[in-house]
PDB file of C-alpha atoms in Angstrom:
ATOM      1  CA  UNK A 718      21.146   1.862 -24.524  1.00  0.00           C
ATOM      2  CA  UNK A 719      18.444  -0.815 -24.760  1.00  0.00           C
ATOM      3  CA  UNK A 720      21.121  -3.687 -23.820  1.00  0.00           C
ATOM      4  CA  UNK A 721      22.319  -1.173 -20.640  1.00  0.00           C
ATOM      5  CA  UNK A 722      18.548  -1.177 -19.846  1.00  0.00           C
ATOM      6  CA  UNK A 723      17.927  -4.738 -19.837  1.00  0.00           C
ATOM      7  CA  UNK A 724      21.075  -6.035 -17.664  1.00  0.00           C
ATOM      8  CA  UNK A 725      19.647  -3.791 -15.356  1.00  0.00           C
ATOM      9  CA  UNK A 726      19.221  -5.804 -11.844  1.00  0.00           C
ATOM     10  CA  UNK A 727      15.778  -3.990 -11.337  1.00  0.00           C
ATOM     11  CA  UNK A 728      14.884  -4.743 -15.024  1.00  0.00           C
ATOM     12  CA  UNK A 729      14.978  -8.437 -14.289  1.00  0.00           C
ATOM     13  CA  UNK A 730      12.643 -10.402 -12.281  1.00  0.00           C
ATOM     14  CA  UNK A 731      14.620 -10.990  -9.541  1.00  0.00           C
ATOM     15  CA  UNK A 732      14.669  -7.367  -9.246  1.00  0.00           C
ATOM     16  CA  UNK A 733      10.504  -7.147  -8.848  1.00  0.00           C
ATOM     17  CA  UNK A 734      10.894 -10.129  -5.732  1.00  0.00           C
ATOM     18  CA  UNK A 735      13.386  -7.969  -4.206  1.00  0.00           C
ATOM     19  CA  UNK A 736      11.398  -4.837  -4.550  1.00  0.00           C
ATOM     20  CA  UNK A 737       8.261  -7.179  -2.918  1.00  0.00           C
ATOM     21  CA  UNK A 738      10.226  -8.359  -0.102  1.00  0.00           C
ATOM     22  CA  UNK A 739      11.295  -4.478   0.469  1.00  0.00           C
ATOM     23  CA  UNK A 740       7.668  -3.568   0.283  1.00  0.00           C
ATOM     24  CA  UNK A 741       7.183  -5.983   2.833  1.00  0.00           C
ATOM     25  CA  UNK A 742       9.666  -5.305   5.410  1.00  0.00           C
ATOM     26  CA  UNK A 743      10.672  -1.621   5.126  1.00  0.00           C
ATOM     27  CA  UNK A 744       7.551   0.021   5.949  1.00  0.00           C
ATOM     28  CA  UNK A 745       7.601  -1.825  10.062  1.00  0.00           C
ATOM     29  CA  UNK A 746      11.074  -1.188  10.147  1.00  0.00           C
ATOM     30  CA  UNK A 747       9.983   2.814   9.510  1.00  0.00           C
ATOM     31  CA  UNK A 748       6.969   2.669  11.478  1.00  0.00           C
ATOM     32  CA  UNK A 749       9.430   2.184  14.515  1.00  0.00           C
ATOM     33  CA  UNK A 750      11.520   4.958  13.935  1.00  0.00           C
ATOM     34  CA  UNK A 751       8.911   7.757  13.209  1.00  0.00           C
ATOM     35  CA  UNK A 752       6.955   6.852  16.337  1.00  0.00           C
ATOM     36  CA  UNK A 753      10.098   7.224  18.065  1.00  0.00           C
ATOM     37  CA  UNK A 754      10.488  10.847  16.413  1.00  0.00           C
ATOM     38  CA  UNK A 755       6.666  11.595  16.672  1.00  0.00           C
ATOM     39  CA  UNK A 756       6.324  10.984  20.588  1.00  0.00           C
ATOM     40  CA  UNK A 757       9.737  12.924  20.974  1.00  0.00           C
ATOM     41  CA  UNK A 758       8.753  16.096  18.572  1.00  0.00           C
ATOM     42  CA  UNK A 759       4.619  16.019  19.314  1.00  0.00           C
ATOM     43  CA  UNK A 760       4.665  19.478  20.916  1.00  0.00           C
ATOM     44  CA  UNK A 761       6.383  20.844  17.992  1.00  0.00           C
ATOM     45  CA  UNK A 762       4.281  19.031  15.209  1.00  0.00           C
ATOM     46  CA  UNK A 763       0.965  20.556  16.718  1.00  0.00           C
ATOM     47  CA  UNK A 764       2.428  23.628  15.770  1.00  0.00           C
ATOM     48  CA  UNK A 765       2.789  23.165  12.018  1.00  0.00           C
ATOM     49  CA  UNK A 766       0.808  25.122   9.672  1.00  0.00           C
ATOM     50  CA  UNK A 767      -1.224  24.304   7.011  1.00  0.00           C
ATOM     51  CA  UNK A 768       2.222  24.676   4.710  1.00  0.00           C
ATOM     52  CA  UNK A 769       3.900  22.475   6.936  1.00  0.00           C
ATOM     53  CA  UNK A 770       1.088  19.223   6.349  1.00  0.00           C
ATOM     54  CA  UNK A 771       1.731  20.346   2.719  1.00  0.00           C
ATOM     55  CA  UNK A 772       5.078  19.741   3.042  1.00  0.00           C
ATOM     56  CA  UNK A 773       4.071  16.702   5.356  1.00  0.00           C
ATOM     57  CA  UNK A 774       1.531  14.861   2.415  1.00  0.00           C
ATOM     58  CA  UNK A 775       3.762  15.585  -0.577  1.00  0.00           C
ATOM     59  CA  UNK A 776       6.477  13.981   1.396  1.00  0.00           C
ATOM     60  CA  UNK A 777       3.972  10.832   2.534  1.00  0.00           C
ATOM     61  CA  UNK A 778       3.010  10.375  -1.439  1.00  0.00           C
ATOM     62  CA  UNK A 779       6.697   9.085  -1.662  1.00  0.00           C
ATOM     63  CA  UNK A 780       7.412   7.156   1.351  1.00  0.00           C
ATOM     64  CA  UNK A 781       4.065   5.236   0.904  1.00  0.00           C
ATOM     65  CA  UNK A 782       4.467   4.615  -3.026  1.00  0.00           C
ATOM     66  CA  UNK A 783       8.543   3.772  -2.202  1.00  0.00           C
ATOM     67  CA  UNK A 784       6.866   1.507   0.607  1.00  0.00           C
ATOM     68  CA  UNK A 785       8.998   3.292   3.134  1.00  0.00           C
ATOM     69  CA  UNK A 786       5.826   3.968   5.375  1.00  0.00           C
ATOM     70  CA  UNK A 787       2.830   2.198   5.772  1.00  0.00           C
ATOM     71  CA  UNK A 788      -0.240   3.810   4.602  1.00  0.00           C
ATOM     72  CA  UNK A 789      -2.244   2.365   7.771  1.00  0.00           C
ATOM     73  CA  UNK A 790       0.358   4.309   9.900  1.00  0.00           C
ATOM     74  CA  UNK A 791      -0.269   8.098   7.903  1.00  0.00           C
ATOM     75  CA  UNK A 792      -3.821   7.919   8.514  1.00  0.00           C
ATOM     76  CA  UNK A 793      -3.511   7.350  11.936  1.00  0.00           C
ATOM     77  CA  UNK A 794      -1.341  10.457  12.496  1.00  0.00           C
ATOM     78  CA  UNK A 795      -3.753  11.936  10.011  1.00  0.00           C
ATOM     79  CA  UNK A 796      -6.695  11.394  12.048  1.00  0.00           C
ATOM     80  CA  UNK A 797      -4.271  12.118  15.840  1.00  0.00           C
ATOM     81  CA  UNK A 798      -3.247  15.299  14.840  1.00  0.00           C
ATOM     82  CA  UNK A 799      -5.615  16.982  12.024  1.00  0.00           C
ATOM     83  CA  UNK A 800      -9.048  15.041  13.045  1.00  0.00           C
ATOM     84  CA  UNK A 801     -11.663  13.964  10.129  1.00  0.00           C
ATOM     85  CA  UNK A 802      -9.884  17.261   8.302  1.00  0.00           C
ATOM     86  CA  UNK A 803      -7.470  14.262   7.329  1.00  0.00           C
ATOM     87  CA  UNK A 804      -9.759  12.497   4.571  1.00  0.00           C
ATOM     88  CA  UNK A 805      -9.711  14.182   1.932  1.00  0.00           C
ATOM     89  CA  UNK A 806      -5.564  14.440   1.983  1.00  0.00           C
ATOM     90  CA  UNK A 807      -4.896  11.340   3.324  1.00  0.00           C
ATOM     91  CA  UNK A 808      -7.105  10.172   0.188  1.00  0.00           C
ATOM     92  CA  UNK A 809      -5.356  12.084  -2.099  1.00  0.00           C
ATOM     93  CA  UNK A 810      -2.030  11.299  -1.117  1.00  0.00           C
ATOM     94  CA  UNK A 811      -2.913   7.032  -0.944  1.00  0.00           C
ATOM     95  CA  UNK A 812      -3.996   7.649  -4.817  1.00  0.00           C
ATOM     96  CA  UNK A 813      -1.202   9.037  -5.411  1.00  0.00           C
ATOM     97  CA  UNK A 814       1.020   7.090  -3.585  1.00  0.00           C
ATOM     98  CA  UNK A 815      -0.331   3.953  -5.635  1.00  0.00           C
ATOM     99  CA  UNK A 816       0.387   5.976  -8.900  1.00  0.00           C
ATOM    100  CA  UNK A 817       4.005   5.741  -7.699  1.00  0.00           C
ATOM    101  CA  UNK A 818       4.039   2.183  -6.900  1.00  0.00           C
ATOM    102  CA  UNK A 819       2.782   1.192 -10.217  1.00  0.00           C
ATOM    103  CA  UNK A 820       4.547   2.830 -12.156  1.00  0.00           C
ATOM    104  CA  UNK A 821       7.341   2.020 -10.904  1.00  0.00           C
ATOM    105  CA  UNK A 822       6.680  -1.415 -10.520  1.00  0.00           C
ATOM    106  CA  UNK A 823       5.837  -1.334 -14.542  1.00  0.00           C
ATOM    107  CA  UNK A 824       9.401   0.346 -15.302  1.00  0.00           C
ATOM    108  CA  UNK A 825      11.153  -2.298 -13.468  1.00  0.00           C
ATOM    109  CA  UNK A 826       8.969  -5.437 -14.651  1.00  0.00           C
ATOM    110  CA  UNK A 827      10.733  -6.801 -17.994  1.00  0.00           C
ATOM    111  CA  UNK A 828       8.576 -10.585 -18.508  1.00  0.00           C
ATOM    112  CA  UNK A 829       8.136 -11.161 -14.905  1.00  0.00           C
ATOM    113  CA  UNK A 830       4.698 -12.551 -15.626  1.00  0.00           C
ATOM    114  CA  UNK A 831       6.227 -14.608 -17.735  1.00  0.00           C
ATOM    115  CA  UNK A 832       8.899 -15.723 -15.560  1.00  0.00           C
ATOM    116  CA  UNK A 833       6.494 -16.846 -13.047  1.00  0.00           C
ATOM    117  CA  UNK A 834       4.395 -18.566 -15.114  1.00  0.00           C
ATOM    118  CA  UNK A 835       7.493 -20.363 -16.616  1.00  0.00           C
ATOM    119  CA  UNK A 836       8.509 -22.072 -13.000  1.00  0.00           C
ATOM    120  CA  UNK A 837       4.840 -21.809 -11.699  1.00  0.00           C
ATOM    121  CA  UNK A 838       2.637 -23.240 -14.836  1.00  0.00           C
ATOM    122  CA  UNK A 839      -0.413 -23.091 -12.547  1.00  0.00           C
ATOM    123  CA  UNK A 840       0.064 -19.282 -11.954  1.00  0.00           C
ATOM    124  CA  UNK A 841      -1.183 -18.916 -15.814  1.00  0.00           C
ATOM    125  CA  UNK A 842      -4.650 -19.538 -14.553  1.00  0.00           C
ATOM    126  CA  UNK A 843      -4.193 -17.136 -11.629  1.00  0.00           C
ATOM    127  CA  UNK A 844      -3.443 -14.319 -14.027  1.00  0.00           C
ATOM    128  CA  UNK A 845      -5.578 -14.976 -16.707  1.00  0.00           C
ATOM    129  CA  UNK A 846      -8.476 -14.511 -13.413  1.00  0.00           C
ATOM    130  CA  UNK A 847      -7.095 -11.445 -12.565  1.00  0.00           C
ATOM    131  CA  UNK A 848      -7.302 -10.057 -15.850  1.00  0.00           C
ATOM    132  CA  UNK A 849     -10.605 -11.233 -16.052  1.00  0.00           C
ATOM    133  CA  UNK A 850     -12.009  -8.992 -12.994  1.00  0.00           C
ATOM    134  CA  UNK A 851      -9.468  -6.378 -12.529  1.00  0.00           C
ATOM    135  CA  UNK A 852     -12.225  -4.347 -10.457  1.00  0.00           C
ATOM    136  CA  UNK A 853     -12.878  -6.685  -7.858  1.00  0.00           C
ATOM    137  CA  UNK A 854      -9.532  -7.972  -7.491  1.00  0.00           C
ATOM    138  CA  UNK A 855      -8.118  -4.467  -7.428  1.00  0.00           C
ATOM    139  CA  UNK A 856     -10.652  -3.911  -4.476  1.00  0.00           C
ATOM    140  CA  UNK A 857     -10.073  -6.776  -2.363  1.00  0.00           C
ATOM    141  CA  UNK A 858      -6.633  -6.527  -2.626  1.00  0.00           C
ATOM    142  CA  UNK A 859      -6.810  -2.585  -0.850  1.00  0.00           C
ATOM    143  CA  UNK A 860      -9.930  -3.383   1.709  1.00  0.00           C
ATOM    144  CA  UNK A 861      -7.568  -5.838   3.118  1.00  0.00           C
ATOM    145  CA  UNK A 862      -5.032  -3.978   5.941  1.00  0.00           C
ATOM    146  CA  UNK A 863      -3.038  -7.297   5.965  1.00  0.00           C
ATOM    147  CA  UNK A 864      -2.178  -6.956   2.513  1.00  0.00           C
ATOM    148  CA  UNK A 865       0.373  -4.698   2.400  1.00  0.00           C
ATOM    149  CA  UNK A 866      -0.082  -1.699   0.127  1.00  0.00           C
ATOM    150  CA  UNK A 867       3.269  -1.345  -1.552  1.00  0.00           C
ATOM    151  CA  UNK A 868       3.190  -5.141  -2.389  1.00  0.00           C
ATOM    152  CA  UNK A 869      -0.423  -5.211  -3.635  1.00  0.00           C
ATOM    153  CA  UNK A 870       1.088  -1.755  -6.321  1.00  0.00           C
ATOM    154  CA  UNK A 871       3.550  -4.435  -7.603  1.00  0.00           C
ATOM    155  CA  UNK A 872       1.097  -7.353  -7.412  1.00  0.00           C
ATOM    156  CA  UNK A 873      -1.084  -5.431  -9.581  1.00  0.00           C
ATOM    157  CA  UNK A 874       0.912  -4.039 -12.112  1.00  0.00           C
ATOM    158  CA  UNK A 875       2.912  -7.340 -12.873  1.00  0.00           C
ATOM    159  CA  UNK A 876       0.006  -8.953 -12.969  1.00  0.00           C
ATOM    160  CA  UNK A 877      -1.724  -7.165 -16.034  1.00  0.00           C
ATOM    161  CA  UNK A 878      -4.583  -4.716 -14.135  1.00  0.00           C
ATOM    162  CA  UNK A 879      -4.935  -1.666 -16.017  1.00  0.00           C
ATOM    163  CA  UNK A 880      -4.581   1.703 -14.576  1.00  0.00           C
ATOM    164  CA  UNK A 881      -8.861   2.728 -14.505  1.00  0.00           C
ATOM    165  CA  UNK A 882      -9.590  -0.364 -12.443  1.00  0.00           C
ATOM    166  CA  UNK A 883      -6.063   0.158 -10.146  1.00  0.00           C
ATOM    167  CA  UNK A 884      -6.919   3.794  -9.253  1.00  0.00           C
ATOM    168  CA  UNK A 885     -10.844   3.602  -8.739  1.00  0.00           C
ATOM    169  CA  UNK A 886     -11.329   0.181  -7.940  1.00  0.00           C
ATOM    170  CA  UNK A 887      -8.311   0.693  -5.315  1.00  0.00           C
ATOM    171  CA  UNK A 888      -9.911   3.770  -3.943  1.00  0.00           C
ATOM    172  CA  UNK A 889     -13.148   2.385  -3.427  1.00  0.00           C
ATOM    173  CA  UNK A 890     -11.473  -0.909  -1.688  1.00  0.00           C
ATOM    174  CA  UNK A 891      -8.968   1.702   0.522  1.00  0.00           C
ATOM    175  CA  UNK A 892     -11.638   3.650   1.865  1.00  0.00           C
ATOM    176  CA  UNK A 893     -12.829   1.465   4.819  1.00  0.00           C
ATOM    177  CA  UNK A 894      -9.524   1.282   6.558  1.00  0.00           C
ATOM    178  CA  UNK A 895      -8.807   5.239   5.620  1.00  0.00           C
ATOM    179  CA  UNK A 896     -11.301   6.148   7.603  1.00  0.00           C
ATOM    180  CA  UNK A 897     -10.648   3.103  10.461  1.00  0.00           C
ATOM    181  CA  UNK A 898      -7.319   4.164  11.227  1.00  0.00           C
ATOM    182  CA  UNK A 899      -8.529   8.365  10.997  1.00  0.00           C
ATOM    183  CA  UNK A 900     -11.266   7.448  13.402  1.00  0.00           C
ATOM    184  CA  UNK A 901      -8.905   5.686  15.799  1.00  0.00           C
ATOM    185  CA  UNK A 902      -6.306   8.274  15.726  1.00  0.00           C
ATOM    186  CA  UNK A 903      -8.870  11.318  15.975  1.00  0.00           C
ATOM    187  CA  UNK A 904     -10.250   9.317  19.273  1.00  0.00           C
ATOM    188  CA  UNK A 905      -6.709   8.971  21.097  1.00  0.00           C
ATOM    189  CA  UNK A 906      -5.908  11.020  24.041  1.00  0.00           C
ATOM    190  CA  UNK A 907      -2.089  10.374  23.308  1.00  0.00           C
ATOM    191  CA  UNK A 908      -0.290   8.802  20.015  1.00  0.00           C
ATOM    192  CA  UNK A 909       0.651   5.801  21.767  1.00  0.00           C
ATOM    193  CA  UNK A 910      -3.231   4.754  22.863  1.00  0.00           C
ATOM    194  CA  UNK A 911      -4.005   4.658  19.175  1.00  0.00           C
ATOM    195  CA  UNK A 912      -0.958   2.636  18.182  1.00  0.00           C
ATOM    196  CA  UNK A 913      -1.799  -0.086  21.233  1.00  0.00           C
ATOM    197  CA  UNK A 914      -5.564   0.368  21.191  1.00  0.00           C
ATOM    198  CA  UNK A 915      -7.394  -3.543  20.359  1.00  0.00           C
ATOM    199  CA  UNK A 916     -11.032  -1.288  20.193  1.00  0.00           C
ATOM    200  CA  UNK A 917      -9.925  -1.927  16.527  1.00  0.00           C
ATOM    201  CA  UNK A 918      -8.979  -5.481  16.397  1.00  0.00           C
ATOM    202  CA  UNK A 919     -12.364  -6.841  15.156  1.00  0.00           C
ATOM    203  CA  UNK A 920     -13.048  -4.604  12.361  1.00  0.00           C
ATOM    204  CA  UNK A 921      -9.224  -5.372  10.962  1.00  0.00           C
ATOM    205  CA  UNK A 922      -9.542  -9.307  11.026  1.00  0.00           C
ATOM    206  CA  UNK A 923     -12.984  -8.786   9.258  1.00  0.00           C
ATOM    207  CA  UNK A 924     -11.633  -6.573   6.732  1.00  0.00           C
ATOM    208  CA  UNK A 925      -8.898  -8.792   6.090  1.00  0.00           C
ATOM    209  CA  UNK A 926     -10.740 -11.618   5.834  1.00  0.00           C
ATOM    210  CA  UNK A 927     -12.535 -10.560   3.369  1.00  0.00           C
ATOM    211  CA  UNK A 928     -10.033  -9.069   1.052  1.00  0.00           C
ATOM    212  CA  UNK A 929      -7.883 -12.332   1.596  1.00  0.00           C
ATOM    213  CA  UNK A 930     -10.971 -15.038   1.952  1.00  0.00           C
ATOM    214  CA  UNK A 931     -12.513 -13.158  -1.166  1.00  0.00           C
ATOM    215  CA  UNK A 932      -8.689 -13.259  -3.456  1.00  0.00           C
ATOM    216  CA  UNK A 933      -8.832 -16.334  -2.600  1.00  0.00           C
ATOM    217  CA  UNK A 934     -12.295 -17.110  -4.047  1.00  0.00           C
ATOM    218  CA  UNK A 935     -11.634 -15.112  -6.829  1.00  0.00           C
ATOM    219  CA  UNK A 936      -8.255 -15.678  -7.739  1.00  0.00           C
ATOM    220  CA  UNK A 937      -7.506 -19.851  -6.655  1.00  0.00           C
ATOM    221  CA  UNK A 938      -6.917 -21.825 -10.342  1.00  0.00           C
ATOM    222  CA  UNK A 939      -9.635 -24.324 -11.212  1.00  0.00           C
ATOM    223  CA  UNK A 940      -8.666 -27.975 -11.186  1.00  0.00           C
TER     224      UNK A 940
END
């Protein structure tokens, strides 16, 4: 059983840079096709009950932890259709969500550390910083909305950061652009003017910059 597990493709670490570049790409791809079904069916999503955005979050926990939809993309229909009433599950289900992502990303991961540090010797240093400040690189790594959040679960997890510092550190770090993108979508008119609106634009290169500007800090390997 043990030799089945290991000749598993996702048990090898070509497995975890395929599961990265799916974390990458999927989530646009998706983000494409349920704005296509949410301008199409908005009359009859108004309608839903509170069953229905039940139904709606459970489902979200999934597609965000499988990286099938970005997280940046719930809380704006969070915030178009339920208002600031969309914190506290939109929250819930991102925490969640990341649960998923690490896990999984820990099931799949047999030595990829050590595969990486094998072609990439400098990468040894890299790790050995993140292990050394979990907290902060847990939260830079989620304040950043150009770091993609499926990505940063299997960043994290290969990378040694235990599970206190991934859920609270994460949570603290995800709460600025939670409540960006709720804002925006609770201020649009129609679904479309929060998707296109640049009102935004400023206060995503700043948090980017300094989730990336601070990894980088943090993170880069001494000379």
């Amino acid at each position: 059983m043990n030799n089945h597990r290991n000749s598993s493709y996702f048990n090898k670490p070509k497995g975890i840079f395929f599961l990265m570049i799916w974390m990458t790409i999927i989530p646009w791809l998706s983000t494409l096709t349920i704005t296509y079904v949410v301008l199409a069916e908005e009359d009859w999503i108004r309608t839903f009950t509170l069953s229905s955005w039940l139904y709606f979050f459970i489902i979200s926990i999934f597609s965000m932890g499988l990286a099938i939809t970005p997280t940046t993309f719930i809380s704006l229909l969070g915030g178009y259709f339920l208002g600031v009433k969309a914190v506290l599950p939109v929250v819930i289900s991102y925490q969640l969500a990341s649960l998923v992502g690490f896990f999984l990303a820990q099931r799949m991961d047999n030595n990829a550390r050590h595969w990486i540090q094998k072609r990439f010797p400098k990468s040894a240093s890299i790790f050995d910083n993140v292990e050394k400040q979990p907290w902060l690189t847990t939260f830079l790594a989620r304040i950043s909305p150009a770091l993609p959040f499926g990505l940063m679960n299997v960043v994290l997890a290969i990378s040694g950061v235990r599970l206190a510092p991934f859920i609270f550190g994460g949570l603290i770090g995800m709460l600025p652009r939670t409540l960006l993108f709720i804002w925006i979508g609770s201020q649009a008119s129609f679904l479309i003017e929060a998707l296109e609106t640049k009102d935004h634009l400023v206060w995503l290169i700043v948090l980017s910059g300094i989730g990336i500007f601070g990894l980088y800090k943090l993170l880069k390997p001494k000379p």
